[in-house]
PDB file of C-alpha atoms and ligand atoms in Angstrom:
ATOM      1  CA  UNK A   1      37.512 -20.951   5.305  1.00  0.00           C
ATOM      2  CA  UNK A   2      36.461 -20.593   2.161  1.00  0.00           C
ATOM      3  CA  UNK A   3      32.616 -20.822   2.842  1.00  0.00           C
ATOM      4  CA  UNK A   4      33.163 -18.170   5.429  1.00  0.00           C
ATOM      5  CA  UNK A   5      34.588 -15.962   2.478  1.00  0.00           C
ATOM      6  CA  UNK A   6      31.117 -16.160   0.288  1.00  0.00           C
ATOM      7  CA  UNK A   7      29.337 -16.070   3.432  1.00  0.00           C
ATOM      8  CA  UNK A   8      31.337 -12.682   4.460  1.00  0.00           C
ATOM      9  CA  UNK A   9      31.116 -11.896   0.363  1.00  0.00           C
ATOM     10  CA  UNK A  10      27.357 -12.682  -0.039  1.00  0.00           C
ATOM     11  CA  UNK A  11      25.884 -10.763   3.166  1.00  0.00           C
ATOM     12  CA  UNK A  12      27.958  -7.545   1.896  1.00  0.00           C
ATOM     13  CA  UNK A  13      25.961  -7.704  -1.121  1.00  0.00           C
ATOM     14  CA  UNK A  14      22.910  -8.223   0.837  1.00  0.00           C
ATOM     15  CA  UNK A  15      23.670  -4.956   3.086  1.00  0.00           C
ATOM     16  CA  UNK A  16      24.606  -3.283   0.002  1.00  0.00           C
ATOM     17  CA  UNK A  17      21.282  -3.941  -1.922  1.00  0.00           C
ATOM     18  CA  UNK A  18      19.343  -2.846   1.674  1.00  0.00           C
ATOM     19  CA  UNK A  19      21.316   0.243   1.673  1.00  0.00           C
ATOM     20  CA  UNK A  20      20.331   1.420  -1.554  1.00  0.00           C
ATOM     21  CA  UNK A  21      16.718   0.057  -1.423  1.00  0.00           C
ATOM     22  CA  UNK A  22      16.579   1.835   1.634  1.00  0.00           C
ATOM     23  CA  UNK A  23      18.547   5.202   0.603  1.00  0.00           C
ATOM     24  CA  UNK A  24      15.042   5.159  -1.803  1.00  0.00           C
ATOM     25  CA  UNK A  25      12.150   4.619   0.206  1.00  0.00           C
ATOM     26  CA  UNK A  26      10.062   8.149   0.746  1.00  0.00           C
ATOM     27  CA  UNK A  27       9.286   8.600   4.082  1.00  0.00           C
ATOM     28  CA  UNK A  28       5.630   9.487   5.106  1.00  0.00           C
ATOM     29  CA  UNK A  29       6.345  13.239   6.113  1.00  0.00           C
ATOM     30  CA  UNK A  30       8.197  13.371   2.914  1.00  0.00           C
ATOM     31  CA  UNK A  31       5.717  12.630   0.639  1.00  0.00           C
ATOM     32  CA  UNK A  32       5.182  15.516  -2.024  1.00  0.00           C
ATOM     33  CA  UNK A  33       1.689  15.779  -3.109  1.00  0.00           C
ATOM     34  CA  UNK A  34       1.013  17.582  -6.120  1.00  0.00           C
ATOM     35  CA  UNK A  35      -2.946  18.810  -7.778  1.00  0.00           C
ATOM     36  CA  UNK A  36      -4.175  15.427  -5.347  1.00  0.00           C
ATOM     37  CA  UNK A  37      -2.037  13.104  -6.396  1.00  0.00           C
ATOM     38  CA  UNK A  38       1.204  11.742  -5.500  1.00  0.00           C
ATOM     39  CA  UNK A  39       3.095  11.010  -8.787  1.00  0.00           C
ATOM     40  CA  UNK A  40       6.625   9.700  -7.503  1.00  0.00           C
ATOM     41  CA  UNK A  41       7.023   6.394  -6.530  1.00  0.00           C
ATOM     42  CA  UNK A  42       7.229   6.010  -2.710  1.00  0.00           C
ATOM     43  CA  UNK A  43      10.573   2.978  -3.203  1.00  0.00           C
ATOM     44  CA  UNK A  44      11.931   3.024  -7.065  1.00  0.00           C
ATOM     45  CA  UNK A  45      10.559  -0.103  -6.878  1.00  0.00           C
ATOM     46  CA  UNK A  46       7.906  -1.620  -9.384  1.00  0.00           C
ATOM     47  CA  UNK A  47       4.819  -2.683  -7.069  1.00  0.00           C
ATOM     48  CA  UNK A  48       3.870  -6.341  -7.527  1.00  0.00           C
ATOM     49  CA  UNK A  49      -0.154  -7.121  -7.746  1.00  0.00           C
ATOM     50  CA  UNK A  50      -0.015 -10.795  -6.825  1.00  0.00           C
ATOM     51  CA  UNK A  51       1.996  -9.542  -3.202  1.00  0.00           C
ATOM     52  CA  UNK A  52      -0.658  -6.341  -3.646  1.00  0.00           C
ATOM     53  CA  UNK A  53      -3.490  -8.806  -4.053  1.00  0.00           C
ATOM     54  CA  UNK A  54      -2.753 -10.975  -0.892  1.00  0.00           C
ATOM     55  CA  UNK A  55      -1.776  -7.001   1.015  1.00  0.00           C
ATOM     56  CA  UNK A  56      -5.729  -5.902  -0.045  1.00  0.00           C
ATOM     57  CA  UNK A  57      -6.961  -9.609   1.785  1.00  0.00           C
ATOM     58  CA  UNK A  58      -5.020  -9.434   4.770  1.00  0.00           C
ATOM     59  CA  UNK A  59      -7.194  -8.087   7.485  1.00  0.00           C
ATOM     60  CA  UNK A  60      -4.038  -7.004   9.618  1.00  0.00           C
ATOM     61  CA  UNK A  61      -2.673  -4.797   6.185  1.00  0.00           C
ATOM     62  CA  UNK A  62      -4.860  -3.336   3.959  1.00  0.00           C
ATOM     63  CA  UNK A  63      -7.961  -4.986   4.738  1.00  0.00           C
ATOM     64  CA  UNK A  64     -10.184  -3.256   1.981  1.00  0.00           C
ATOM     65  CA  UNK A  65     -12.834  -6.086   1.685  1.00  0.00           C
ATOM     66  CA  UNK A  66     -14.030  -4.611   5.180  1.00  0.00           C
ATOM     67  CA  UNK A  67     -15.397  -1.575   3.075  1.00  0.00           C
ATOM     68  CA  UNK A  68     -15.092  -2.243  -0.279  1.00  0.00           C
ATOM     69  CA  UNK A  69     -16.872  -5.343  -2.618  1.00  0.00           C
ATOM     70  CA  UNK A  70     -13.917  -6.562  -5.102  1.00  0.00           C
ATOM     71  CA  UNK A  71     -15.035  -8.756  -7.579  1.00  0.00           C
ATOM     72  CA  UNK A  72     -11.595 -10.153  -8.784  1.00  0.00           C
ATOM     73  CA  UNK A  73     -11.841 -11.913  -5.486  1.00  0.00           C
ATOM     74  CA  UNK A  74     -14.546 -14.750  -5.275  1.00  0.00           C
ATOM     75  CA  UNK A  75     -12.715 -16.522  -2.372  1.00  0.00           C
ATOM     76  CA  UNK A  76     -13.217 -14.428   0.190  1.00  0.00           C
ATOM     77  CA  UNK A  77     -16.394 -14.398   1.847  1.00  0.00           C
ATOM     78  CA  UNK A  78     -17.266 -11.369   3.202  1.00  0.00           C
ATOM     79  CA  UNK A  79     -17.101  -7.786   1.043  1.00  0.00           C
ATOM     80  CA  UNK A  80     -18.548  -4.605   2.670  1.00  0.00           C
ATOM     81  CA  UNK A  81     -20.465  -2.222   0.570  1.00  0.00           C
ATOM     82  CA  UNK A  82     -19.520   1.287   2.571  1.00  0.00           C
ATOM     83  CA  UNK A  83     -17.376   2.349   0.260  1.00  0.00           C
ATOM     84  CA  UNK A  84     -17.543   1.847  -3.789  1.00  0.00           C
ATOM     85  CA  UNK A  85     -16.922  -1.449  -5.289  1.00  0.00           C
ATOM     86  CA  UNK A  86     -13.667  -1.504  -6.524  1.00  0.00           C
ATOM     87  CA  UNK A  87     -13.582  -2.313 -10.218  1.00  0.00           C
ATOM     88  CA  UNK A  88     -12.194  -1.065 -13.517  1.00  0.00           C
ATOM     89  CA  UNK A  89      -9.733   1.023 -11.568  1.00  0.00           C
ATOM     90  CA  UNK A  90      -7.606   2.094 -14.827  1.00  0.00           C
ATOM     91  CA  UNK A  91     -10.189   3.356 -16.544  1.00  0.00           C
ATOM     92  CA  UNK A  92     -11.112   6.272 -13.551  1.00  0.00           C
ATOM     93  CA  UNK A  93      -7.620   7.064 -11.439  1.00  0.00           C
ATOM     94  CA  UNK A  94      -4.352   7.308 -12.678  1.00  0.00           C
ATOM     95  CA  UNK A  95      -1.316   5.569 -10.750  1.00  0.00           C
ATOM     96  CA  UNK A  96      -0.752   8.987  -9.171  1.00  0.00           C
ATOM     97  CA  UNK A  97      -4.142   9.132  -7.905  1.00  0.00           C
ATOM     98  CA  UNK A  98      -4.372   5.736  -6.670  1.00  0.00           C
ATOM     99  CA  UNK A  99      -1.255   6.521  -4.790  1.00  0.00           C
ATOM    100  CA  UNK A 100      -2.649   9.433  -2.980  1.00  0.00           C
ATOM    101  CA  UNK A 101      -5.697   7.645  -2.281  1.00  0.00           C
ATOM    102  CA  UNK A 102      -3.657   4.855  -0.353  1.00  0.00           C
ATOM    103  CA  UNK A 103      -1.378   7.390   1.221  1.00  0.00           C
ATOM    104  CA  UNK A 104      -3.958   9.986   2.441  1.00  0.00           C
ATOM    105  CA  UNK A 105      -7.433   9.641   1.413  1.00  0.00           C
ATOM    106  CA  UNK A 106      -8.501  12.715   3.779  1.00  0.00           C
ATOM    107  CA  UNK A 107      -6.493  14.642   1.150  1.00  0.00           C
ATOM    108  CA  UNK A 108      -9.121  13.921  -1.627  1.00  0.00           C
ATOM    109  CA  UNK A 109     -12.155  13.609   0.884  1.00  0.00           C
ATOM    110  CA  UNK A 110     -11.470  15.136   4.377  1.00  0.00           C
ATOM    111  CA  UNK A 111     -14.871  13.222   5.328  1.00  0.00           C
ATOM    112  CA  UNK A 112     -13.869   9.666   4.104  1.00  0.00           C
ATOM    113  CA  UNK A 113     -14.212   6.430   6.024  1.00  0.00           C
ATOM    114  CA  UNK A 114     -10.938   5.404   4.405  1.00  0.00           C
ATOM    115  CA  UNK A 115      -7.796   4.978   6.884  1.00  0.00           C
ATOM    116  CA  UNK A 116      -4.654   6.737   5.943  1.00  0.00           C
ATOM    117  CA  UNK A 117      -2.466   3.636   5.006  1.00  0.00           C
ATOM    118  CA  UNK A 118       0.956   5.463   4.967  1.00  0.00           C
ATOM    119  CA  UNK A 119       0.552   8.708   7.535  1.00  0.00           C
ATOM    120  CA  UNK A 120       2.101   8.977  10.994  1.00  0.00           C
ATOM    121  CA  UNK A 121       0.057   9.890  13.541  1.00  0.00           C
ATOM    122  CA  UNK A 122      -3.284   9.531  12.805  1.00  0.00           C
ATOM    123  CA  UNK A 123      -4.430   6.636  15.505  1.00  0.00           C
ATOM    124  CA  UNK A 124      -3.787   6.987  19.376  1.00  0.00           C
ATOM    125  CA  UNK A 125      -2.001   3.693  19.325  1.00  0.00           C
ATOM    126  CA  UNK A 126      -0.639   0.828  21.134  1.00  0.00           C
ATOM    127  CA  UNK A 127       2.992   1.708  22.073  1.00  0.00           C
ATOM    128  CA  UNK A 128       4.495  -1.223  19.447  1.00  0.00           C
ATOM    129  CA  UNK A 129       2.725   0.512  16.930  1.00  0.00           C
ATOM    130  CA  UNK A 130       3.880   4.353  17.203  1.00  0.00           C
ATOM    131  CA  UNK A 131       5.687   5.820  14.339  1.00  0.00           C
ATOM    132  CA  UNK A 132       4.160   3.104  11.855  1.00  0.00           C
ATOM    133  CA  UNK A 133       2.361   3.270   9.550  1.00  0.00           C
ATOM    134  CA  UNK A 134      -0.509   0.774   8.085  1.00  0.00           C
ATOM    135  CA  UNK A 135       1.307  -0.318   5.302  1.00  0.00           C
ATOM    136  CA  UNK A 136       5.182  -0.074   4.327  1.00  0.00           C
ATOM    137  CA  UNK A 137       5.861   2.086   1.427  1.00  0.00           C
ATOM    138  CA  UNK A 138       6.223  -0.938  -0.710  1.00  0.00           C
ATOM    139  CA  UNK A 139       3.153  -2.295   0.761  1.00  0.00           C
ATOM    140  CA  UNK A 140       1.682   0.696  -1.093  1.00  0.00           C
ATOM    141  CA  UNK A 141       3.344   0.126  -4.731  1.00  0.00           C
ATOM    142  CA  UNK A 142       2.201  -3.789  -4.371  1.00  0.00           C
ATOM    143  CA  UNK A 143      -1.470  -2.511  -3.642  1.00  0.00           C
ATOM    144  CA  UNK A 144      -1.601   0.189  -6.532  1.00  0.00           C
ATOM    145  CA  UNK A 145       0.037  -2.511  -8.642  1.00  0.00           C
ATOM    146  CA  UNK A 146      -2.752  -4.593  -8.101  1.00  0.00           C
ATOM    147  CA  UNK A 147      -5.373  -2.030  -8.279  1.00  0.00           C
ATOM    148  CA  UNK A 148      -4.487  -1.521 -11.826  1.00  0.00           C
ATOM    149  CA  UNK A 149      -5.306  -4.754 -12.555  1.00  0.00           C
ATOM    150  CA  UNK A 150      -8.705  -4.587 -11.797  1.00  0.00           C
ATOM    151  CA  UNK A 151     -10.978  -4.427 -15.200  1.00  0.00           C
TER     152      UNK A 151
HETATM  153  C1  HEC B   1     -13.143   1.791   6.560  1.00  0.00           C
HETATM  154  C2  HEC B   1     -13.559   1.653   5.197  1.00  0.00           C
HETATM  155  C3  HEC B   1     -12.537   1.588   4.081  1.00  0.00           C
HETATM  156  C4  HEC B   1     -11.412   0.805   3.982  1.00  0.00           C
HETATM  157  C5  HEC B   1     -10.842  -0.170   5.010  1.00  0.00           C
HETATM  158  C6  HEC B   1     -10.853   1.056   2.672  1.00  0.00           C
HETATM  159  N1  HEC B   1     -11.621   1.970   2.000  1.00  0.00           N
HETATM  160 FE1  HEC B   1     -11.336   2.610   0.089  1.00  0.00          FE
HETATM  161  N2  HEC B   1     -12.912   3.885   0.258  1.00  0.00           N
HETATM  162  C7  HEC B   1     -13.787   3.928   1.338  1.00  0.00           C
HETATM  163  C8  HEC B   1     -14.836   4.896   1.054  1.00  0.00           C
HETATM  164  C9  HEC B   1     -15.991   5.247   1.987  1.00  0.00           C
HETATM  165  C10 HEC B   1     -14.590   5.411  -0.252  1.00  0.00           C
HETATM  166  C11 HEC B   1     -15.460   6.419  -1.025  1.00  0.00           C
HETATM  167  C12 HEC B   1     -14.774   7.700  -1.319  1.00  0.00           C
HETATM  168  C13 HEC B   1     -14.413   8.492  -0.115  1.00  0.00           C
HETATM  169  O1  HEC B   1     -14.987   8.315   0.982  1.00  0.00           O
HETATM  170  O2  HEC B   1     -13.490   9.307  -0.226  1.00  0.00           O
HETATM  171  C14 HEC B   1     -13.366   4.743  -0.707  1.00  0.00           C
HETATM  172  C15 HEC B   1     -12.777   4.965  -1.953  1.00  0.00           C
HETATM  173  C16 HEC B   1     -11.787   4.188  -2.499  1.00  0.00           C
HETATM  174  C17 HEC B   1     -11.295   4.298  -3.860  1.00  0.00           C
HETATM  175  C18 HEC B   1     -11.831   5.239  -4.922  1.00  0.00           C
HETATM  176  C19 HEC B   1     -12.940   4.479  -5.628  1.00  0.00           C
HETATM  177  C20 HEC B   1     -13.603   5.221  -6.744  1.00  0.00           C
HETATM  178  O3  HEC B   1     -14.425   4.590  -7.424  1.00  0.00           O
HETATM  179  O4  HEC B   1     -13.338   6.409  -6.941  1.00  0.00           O
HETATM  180  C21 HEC B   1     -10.326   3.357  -4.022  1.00  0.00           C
HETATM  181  C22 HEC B   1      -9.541   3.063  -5.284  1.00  0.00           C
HETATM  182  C23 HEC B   1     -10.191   2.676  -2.753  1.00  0.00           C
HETATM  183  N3  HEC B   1     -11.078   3.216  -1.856  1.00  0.00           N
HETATM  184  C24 HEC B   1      -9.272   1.667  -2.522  1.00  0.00           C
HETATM  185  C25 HEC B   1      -9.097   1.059  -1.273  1.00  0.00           C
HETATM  186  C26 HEC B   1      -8.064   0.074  -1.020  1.00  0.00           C
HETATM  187  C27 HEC B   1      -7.107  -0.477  -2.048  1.00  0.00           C
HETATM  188  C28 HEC B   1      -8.173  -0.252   0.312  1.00  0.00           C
HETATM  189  C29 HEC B   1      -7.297  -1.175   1.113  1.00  0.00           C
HETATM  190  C30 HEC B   1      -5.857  -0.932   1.047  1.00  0.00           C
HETATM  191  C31 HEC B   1      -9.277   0.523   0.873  1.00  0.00           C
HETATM  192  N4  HEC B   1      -9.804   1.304  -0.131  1.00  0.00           N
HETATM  193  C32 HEC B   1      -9.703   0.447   2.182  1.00  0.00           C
HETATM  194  C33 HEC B   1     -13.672   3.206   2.504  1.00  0.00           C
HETATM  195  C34 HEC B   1     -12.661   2.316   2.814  1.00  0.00           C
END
């Protein structure tokens, strides 16, 4: 009896804490862009690189190594060159910038190779994947998190 009351006690505080992360997570039509960037946080929450870094690898998430060469990351094989190589990021775009970039690059460069990583809409997709979007909104703050590591 009593574990059942910390159980029942424990996974309210669980639902609570989802509520409110959720009650702050921007949704991609509500994103407010402002002079090319997007300068609120899309969660409240702090991104973390070291999630970010293994988010930029994964070829099912971000996937950037297909286009970009990323020199913080001598493990992995393969880099592609179509796009710039990705390196002393703080010194040229501000968070804001980097966040728009991930969001909607076609905002910044209508002609860019670079997907969309948090827009509906954009692929004719498989049913399981309609009304997704590449990467989750804290997917997003991880990557730019990381990104701003890059010297
Ligand atoms: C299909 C190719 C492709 C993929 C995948 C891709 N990018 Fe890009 N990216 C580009 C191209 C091309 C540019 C050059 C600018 C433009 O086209 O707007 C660019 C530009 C950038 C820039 C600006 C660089 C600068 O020096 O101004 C950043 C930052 C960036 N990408 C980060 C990423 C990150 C992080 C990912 C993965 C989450 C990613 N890109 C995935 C093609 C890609």
């Amino acid at each position: 009896m009593k574990t059942l009351k910390i159980f029942v006690a424990t996974m309210g505080f669980a639902l609570m804490g989802s509520t409110a992360y959720a009650a702050q997570v921007t949704a991609p039509n509500d994103v407010v862009i402002k002079d090319d960037t997007v300068p609120q946080s899309l969660t409240g929450v702090a991104g973390d690189p070291i999630r970010g870094r293994k988010i930029v690898i994964n070829r099912k998430k971000g996937n950037c190594l297909a286009c970009h060469d990323i020199k913080d990351i001598p493990e992995q094989p393969f880099h592609g060159q179509t796009g710039p190589a990705l390196e002393h990021i703080p010194e040229h775009h501000s968070v804001a910038e980097m966040r728009m970039r991930l969001v909607d690059s076609k905002m910044i460069n209508p002609a860019t190779m670079m997907p969309s990583f948090y827009k509906l809409g954009q692929y004719r997709v498989l049913k399981g994947f309609r009304g997704k979007t590449v990467l989750s909104a804290q997917d997003v703050e991880d990557v730019i998190a990381y990104m701003m590591t890059l010297k």
